[in-house]
PDB file of C-alpha atoms in Angstrom:
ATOM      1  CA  UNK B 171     104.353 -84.361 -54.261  1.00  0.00           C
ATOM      2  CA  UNK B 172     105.497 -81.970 -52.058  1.00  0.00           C
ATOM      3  CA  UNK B 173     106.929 -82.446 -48.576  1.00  0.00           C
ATOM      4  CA  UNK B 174     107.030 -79.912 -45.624  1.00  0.00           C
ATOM      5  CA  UNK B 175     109.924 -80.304 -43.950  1.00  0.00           C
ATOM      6  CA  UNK B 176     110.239 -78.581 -39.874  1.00  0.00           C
ATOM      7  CA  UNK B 177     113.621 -77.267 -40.098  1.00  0.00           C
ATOM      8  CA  UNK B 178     115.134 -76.408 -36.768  1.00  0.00           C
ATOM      9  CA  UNK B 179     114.738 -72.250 -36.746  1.00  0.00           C
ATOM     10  CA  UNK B 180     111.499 -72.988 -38.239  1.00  0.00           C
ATOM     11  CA  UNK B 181     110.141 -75.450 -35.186  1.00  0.00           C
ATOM     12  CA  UNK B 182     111.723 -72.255 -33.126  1.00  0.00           C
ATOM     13  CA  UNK B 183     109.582 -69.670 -34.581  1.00  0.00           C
ATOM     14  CA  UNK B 184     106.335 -72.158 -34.853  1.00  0.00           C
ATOM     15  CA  UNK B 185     107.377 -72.741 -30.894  1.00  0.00           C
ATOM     16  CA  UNK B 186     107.163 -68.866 -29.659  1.00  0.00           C
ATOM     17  CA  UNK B 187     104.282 -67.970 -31.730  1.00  0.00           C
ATOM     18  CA  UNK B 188     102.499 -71.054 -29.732  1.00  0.00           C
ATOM     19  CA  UNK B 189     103.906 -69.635 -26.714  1.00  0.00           C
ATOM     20  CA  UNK B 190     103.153 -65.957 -27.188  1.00  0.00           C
ATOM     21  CA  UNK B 191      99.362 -67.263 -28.223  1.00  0.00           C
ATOM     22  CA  UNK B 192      99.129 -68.882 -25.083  1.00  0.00           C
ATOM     23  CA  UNK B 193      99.902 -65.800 -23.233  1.00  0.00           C
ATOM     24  CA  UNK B 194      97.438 -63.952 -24.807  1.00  0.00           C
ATOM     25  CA  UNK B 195      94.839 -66.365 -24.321  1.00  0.00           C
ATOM     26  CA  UNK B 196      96.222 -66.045 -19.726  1.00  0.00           C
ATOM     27  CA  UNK B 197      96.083 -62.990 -19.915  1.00  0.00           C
ATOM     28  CA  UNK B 198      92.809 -62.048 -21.211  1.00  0.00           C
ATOM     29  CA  UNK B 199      89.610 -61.872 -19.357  1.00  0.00           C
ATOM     30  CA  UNK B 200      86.522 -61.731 -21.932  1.00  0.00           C
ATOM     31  CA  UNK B 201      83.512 -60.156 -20.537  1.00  0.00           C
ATOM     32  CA  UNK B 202      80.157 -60.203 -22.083  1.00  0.00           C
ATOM     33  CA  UNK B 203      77.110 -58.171 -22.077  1.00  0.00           C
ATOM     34  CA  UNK B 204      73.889 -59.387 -20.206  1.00  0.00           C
ATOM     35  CA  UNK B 205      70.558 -58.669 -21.416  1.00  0.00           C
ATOM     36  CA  UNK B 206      68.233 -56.922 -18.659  1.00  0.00           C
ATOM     37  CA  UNK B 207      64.892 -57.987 -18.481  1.00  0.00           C
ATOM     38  CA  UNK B 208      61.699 -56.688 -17.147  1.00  0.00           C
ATOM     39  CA  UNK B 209      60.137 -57.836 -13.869  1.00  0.00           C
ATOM     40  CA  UNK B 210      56.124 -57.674 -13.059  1.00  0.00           C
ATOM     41  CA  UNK B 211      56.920 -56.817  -9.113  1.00  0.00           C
ATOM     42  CA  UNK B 212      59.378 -54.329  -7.839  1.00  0.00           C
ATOM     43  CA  UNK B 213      59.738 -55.671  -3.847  1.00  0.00           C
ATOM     44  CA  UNK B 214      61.341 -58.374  -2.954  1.00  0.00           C
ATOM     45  CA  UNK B 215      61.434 -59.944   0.190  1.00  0.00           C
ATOM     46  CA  UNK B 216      64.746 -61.745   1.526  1.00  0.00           C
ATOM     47  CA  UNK B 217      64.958 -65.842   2.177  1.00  0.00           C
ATOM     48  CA  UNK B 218      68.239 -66.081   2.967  1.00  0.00           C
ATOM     49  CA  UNK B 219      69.578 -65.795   6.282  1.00  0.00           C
ATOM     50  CA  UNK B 220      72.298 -63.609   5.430  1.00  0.00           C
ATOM     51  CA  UNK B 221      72.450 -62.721   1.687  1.00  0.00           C
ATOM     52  CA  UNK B 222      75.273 -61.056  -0.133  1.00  0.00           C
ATOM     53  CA  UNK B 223      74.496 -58.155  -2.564  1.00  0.00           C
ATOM     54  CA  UNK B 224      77.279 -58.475  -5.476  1.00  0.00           C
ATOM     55  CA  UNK B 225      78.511 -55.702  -8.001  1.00  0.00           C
ATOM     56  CA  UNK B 226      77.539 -57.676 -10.745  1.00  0.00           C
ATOM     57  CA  UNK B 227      75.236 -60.725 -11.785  1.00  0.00           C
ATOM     58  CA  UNK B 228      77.450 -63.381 -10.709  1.00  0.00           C
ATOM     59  CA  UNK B 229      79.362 -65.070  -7.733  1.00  0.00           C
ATOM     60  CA  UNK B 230      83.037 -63.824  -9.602  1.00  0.00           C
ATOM     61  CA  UNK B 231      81.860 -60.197  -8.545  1.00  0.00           C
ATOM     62  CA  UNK B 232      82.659 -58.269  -4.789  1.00  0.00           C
ATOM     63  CA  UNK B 233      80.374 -58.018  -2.324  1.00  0.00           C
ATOM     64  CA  UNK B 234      79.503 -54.261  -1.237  1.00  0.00           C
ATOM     65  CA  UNK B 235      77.091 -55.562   1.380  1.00  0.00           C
ATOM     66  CA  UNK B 236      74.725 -58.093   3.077  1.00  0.00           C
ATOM     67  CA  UNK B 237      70.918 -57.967   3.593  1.00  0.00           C
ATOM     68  CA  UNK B 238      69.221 -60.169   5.964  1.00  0.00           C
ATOM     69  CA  UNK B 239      66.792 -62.262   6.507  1.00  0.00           C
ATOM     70  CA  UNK B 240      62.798 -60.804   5.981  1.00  0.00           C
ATOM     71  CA  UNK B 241      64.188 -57.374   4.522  1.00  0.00           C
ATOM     72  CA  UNK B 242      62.115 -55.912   2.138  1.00  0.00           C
ATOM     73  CA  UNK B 243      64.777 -54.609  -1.337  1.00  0.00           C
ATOM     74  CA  UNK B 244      63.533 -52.957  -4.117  1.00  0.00           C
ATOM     75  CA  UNK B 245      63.812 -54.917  -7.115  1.00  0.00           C
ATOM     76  CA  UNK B 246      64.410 -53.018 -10.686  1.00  0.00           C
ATOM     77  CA  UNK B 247      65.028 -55.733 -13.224  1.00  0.00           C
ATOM     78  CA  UNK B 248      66.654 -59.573 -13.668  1.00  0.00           C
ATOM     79  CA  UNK B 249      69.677 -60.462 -15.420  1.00  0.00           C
ATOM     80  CA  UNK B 250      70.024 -64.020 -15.999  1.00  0.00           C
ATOM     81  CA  UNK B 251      69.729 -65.981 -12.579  1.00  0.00           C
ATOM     82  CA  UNK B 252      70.115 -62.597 -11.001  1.00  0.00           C
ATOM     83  CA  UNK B 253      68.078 -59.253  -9.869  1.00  0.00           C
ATOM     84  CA  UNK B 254      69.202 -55.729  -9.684  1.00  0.00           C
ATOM     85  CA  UNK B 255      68.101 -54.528  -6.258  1.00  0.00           C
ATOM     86  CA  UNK B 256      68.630 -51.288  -4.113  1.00  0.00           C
ATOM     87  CA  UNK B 257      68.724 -51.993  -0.030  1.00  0.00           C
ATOM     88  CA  UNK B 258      67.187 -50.342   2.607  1.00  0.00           C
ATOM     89  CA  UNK B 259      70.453 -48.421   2.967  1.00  0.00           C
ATOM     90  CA  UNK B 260      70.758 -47.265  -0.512  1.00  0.00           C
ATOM     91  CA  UNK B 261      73.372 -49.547  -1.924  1.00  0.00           C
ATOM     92  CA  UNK B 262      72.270 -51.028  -5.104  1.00  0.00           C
ATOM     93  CA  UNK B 263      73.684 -54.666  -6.409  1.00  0.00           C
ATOM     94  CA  UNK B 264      72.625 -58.025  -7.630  1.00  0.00           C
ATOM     95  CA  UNK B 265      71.251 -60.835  -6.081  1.00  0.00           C
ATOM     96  CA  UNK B 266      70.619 -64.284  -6.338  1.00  0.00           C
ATOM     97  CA  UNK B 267      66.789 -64.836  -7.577  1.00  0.00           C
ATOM     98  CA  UNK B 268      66.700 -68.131  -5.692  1.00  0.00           C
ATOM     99  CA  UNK B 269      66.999 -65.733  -2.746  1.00  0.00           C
ATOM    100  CA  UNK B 270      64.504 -63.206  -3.168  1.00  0.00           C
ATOM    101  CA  UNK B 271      60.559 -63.695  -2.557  1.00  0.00           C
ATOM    102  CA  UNK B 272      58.307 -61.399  -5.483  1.00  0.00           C
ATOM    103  CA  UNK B 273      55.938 -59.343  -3.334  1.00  0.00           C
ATOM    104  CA  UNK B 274      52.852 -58.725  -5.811  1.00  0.00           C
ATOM    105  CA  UNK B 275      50.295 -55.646  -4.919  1.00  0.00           C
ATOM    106  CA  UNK B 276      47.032 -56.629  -4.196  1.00  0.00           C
ATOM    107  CA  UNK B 277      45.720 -54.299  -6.973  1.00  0.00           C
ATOM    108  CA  UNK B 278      46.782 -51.802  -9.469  1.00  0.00           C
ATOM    109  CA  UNK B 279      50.492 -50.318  -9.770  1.00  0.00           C
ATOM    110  CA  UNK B 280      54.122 -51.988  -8.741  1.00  0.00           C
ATOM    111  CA  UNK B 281      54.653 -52.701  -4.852  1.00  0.00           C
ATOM    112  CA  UNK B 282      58.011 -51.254  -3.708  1.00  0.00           C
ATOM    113  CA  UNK B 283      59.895 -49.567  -0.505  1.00  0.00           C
ATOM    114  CA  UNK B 284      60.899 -50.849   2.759  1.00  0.00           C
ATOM    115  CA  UNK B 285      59.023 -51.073   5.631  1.00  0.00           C
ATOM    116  CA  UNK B 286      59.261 -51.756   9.712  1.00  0.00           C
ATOM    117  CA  UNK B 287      57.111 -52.018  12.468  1.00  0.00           C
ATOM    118  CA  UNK B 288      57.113 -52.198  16.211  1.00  0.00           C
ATOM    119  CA  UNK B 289      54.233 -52.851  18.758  1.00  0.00           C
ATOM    120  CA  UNK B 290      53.788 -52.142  22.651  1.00  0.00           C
ATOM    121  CA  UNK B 291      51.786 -52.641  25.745  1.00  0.00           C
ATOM    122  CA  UNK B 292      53.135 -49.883  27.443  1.00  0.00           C
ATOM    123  CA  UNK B 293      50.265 -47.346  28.948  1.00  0.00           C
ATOM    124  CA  UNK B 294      50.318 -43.458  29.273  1.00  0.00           C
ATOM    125  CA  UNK B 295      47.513 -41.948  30.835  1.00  0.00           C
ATOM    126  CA  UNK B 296      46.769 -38.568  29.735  1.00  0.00           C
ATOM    127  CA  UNK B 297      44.125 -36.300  27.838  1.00  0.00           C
ATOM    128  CA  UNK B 298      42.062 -37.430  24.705  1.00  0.00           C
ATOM    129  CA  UNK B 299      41.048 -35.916  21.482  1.00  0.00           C
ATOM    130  CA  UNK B 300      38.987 -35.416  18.933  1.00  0.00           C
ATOM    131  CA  UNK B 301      38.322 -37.805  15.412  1.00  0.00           C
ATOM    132  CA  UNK B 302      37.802 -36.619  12.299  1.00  0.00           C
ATOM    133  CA  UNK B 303      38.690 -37.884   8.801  1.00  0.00           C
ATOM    134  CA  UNK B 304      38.714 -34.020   7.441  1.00  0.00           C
ATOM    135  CA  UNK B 305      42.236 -33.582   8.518  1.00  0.00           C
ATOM    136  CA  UNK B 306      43.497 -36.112   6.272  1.00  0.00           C
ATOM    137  CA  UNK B 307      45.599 -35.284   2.817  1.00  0.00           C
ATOM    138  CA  UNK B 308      44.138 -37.019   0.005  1.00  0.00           C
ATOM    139  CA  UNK B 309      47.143 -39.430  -0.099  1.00  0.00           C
ATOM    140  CA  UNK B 310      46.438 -40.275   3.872  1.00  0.00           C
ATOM    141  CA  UNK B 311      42.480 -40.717   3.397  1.00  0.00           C
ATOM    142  CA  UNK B 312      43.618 -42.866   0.527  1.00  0.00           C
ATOM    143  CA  UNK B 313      45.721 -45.241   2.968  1.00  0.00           C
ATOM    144  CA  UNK B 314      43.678 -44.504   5.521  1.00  0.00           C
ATOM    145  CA  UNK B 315      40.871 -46.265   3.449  1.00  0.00           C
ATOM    146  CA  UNK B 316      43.010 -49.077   2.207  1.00  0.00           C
ATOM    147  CA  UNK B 317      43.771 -50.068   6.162  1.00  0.00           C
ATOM    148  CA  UNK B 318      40.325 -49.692   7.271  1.00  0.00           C
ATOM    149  CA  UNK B 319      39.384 -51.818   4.501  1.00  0.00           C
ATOM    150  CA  UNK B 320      41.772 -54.781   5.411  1.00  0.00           C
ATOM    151  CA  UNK B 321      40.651 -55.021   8.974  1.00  0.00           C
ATOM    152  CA  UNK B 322      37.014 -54.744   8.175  1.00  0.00           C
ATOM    153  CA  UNK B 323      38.326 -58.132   5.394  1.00  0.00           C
ATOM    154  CA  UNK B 324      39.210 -59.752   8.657  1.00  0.00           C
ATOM    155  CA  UNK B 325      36.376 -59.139  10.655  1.00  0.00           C
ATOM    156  CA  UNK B 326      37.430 -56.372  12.738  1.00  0.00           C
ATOM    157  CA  UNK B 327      36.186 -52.554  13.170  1.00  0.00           C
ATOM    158  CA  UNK B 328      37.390 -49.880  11.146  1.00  0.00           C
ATOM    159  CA  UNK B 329      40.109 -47.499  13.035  1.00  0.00           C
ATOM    160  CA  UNK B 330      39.198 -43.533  13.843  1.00  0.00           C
ATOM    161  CA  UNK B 331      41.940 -40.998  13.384  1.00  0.00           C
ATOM    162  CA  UNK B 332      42.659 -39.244  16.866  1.00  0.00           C
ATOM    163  CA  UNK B 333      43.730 -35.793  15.953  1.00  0.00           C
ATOM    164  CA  UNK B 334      46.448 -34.970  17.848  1.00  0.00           C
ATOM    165  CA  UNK B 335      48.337 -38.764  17.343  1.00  0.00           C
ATOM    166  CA  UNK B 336      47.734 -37.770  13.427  1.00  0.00           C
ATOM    167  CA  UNK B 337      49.619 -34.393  14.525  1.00  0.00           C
ATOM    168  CA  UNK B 338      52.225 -36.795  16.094  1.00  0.00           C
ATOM    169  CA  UNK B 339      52.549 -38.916  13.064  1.00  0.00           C
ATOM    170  CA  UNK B 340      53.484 -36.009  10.367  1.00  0.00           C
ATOM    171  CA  UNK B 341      55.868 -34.637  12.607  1.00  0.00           C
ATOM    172  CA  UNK B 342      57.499 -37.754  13.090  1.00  0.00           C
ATOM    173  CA  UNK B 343      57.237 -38.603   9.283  1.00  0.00           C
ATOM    174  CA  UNK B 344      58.954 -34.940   8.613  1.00  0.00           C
ATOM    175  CA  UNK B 345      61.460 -35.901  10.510  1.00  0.00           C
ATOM    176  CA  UNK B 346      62.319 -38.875   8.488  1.00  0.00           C
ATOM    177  CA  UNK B 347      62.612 -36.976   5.565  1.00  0.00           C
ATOM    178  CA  UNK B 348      64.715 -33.820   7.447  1.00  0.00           C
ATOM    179  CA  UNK B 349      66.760 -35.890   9.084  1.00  0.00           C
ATOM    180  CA  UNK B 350      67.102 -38.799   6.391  1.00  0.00           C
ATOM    181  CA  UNK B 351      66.660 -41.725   8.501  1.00  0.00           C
ATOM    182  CA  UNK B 352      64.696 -44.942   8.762  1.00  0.00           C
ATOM    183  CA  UNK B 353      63.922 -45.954  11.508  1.00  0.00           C
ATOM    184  CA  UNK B 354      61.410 -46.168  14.661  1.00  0.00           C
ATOM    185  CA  UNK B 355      63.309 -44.563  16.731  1.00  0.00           C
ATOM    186  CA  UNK B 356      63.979 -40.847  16.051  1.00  0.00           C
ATOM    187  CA  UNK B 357      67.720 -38.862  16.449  1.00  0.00           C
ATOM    188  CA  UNK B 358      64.712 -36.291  17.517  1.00  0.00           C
ATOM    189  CA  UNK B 359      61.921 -38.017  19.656  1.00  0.00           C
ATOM    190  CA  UNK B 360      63.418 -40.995  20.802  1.00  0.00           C
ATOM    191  CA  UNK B 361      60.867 -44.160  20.275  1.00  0.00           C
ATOM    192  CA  UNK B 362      57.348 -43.709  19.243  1.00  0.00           C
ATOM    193  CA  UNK B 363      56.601 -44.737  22.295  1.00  0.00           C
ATOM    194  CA  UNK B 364      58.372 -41.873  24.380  1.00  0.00           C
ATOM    195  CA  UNK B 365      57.288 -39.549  21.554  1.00  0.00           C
ATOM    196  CA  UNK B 366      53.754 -40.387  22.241  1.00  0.00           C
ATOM    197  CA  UNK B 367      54.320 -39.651  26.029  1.00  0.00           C
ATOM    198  CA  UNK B 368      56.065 -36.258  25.184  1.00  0.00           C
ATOM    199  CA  UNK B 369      53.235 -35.371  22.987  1.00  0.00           C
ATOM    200  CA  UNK B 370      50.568 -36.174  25.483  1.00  0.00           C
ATOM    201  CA  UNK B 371      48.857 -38.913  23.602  1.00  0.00           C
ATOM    202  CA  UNK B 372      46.568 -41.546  26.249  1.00  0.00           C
ATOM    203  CA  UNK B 373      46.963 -45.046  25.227  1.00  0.00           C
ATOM    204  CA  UNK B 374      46.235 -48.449  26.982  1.00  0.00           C
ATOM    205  CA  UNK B 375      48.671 -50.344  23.626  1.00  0.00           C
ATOM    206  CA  UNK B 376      50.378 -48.290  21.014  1.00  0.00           C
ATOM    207  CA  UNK B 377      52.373 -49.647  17.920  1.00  0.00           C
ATOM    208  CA  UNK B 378      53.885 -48.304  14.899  1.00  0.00           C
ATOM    209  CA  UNK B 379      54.751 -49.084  11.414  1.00  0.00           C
ATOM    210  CA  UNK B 380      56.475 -47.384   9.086  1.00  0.00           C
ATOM    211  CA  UNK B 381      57.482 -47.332   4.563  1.00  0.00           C
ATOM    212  CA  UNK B 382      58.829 -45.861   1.852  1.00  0.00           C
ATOM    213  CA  UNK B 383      57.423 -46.102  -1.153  1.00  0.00           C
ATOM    214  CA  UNK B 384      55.820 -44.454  -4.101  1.00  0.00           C
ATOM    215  CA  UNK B 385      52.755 -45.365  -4.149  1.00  0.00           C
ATOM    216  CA  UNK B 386      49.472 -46.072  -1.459  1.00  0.00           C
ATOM    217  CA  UNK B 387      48.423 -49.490  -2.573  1.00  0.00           C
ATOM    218  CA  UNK B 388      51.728 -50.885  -2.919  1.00  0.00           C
ATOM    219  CA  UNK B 389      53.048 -49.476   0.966  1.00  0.00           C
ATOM    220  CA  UNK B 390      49.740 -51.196   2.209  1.00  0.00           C
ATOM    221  CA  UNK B 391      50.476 -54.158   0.480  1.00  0.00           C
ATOM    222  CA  UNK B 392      54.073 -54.146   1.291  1.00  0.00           C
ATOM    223  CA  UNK B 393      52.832 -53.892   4.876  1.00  0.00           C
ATOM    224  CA  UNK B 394      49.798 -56.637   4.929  1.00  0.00           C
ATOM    225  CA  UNK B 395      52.688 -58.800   3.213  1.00  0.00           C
ATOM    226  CA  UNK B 396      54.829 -58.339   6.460  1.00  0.00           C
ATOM    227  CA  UNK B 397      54.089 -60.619   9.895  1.00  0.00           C
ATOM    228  CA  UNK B 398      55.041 -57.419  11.771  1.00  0.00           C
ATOM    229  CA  UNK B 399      53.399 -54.981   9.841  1.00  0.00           C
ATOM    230  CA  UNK B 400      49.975 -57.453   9.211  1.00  0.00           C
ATOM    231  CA  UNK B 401      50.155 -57.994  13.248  1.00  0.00           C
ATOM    232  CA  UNK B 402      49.610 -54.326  13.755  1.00  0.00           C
ATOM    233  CA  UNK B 403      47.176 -53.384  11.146  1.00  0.00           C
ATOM    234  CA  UNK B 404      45.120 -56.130  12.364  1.00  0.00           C
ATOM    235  CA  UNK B 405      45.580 -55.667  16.022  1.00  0.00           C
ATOM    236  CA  UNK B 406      41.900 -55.746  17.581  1.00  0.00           C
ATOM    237  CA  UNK B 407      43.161 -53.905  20.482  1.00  0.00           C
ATOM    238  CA  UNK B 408      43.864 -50.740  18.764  1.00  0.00           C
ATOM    239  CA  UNK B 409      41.036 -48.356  17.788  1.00  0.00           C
ATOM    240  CA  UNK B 410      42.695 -45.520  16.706  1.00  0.00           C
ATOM    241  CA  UNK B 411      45.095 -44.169  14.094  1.00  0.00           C
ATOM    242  CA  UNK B 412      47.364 -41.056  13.298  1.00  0.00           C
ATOM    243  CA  UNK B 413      48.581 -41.944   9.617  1.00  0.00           C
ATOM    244  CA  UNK B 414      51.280 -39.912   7.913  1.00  0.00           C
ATOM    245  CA  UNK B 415      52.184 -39.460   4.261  1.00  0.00           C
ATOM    246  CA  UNK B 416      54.717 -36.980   3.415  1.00  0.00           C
ATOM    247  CA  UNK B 417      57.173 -36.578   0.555  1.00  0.00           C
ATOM    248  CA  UNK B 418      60.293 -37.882  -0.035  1.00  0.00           C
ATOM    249  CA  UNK B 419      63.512 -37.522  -2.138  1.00  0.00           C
ATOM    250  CA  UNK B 420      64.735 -40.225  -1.580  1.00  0.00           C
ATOM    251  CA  UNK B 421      61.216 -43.207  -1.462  1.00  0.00           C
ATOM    252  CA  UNK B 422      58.889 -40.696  -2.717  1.00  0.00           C
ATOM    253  CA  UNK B 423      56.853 -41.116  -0.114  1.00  0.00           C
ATOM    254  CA  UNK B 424      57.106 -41.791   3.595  1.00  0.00           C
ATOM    255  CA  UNK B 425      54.897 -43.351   5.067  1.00  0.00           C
ATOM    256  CA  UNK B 426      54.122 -43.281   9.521  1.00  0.00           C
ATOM    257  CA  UNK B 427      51.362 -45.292  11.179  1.00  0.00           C
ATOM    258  CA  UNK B 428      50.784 -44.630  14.950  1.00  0.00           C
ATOM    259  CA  UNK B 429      48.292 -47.256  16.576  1.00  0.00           C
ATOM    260  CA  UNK B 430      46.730 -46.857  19.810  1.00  0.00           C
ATOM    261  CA  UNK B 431      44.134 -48.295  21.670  1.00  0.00           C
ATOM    262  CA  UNK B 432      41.932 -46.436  24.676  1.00  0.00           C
TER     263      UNK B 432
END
């Protein structure tokens, strides 16, 4: 039988191996691949009061900015507990899911984009216009359509398109795009309300809502999923439209809805 015997320089040697594997094991992060997953929605709408947006699935990561409260993100895939969104301002992070509210289109295709909205009982008192659905893109008598076709859901009559507030509406939506901004109120025109004005546009109640996104359904969707946005689109006071579709870089398309009722 044999016996191992721990002679002193031996127990030293055993000793700063231990040591020197303990060091190692300080002074090593390990990191680990997370699979992605696919998600059946692609906007999001924020719970949270004030919710951070992380560099990396996990609370260990940095913030690189907040959202807030009813903001709409676009939502690309999940990892883990976690989704990989882009804000309204372009950063792009993860979230917690437990934060984030799935925002399913009503029909075909993924709903995603941002959207705002504003309303008014302001008046202006000038001119009016013709109405005529013939002036529309194809994209704009599609959304057009989709509009008229929730209010008429709920009862209420179907909105005519005032020529020169449609006029109003691309220019504004151009804008956007030129001037890569989102937001009601233009570096340009000032608020849609003042724009209106300048334009000579007659209104008793005027309202506006605005999106990015890249497809019809999904921006009318996004919108009809939005107190603001629902509020205007289904605002019995208005009776006519200017609607606005125009491409974009950086949404792929923006979208501009001027309400106003005469």
């Amino acid at each position: 039988m044999k016996i191992f015997k721990v002679t002193k320089k031996r127990s030293i040697i055993i000793g700063a191996l231990a040591i020197s594997v303990l060091l190692i094991l300080i002074g090593t992060t390990s990191f680990g691949i997370q699979h992605y997953y696919k998600l059946d929605f692609s906007t999001g709408l924020v719970t949270a009061t004030r919710l951070n947006v992380r560099s990396g699935p996990g609370t260990g990561y940095s913030v690189v900015t907040t959202v807030n409260k009813n903001e709409y993100v676009r939502v690309f895939a999940g990892v883990g507990s976690w989704y990989i969104i882009q804000t309204n301002a372009d950063f792009v992070g993860a979230v917690s899911q437990k934060y984030i509210k799935p925002i399913y289109p009503s029909g075909s295709g993924t709903s995603s984009g941002v959207s705002t909205n504003t309303g008014s009982g302001e008046s202006n008192s000038s001119g009016t216009t013709s109405s005529s659905t013939s002036i529309l893109s194809a994209d704009e008598l599609e959304t057009f359509n989709l509009i008229n076709q929730q209010r008429i859901n709920n009862g209420l009559s179907a909105l005519k398109v005032d020529s020169e507030l449609q006029r109003v509406a691309r220019i504004k939506a151009q804008d956007m795009v030129d001037n890569n901004y989102f937001d009601h109120n233009s570096p340009t025109y000032g608020t849609p309300f003042n724009m209106m004005k300048n334009f000579g546009i007659s209104y008793t109640s005027a309202g506006e809502n605005i999106a990015g996104n890249s497809s019809n359904t999904s921006a009318v969707t996004a919108w009809m999923n939005s107190s603001g946005h629902r509020a205007n689109i289904l605002n019995g006071s208005y009776n006519y439209t200017g609607l606005a579709v125009v491409s974009s870089p950086k949404y792929g398309k923006i979208y501009v809805q001027m309400f106003i009722g005469k």
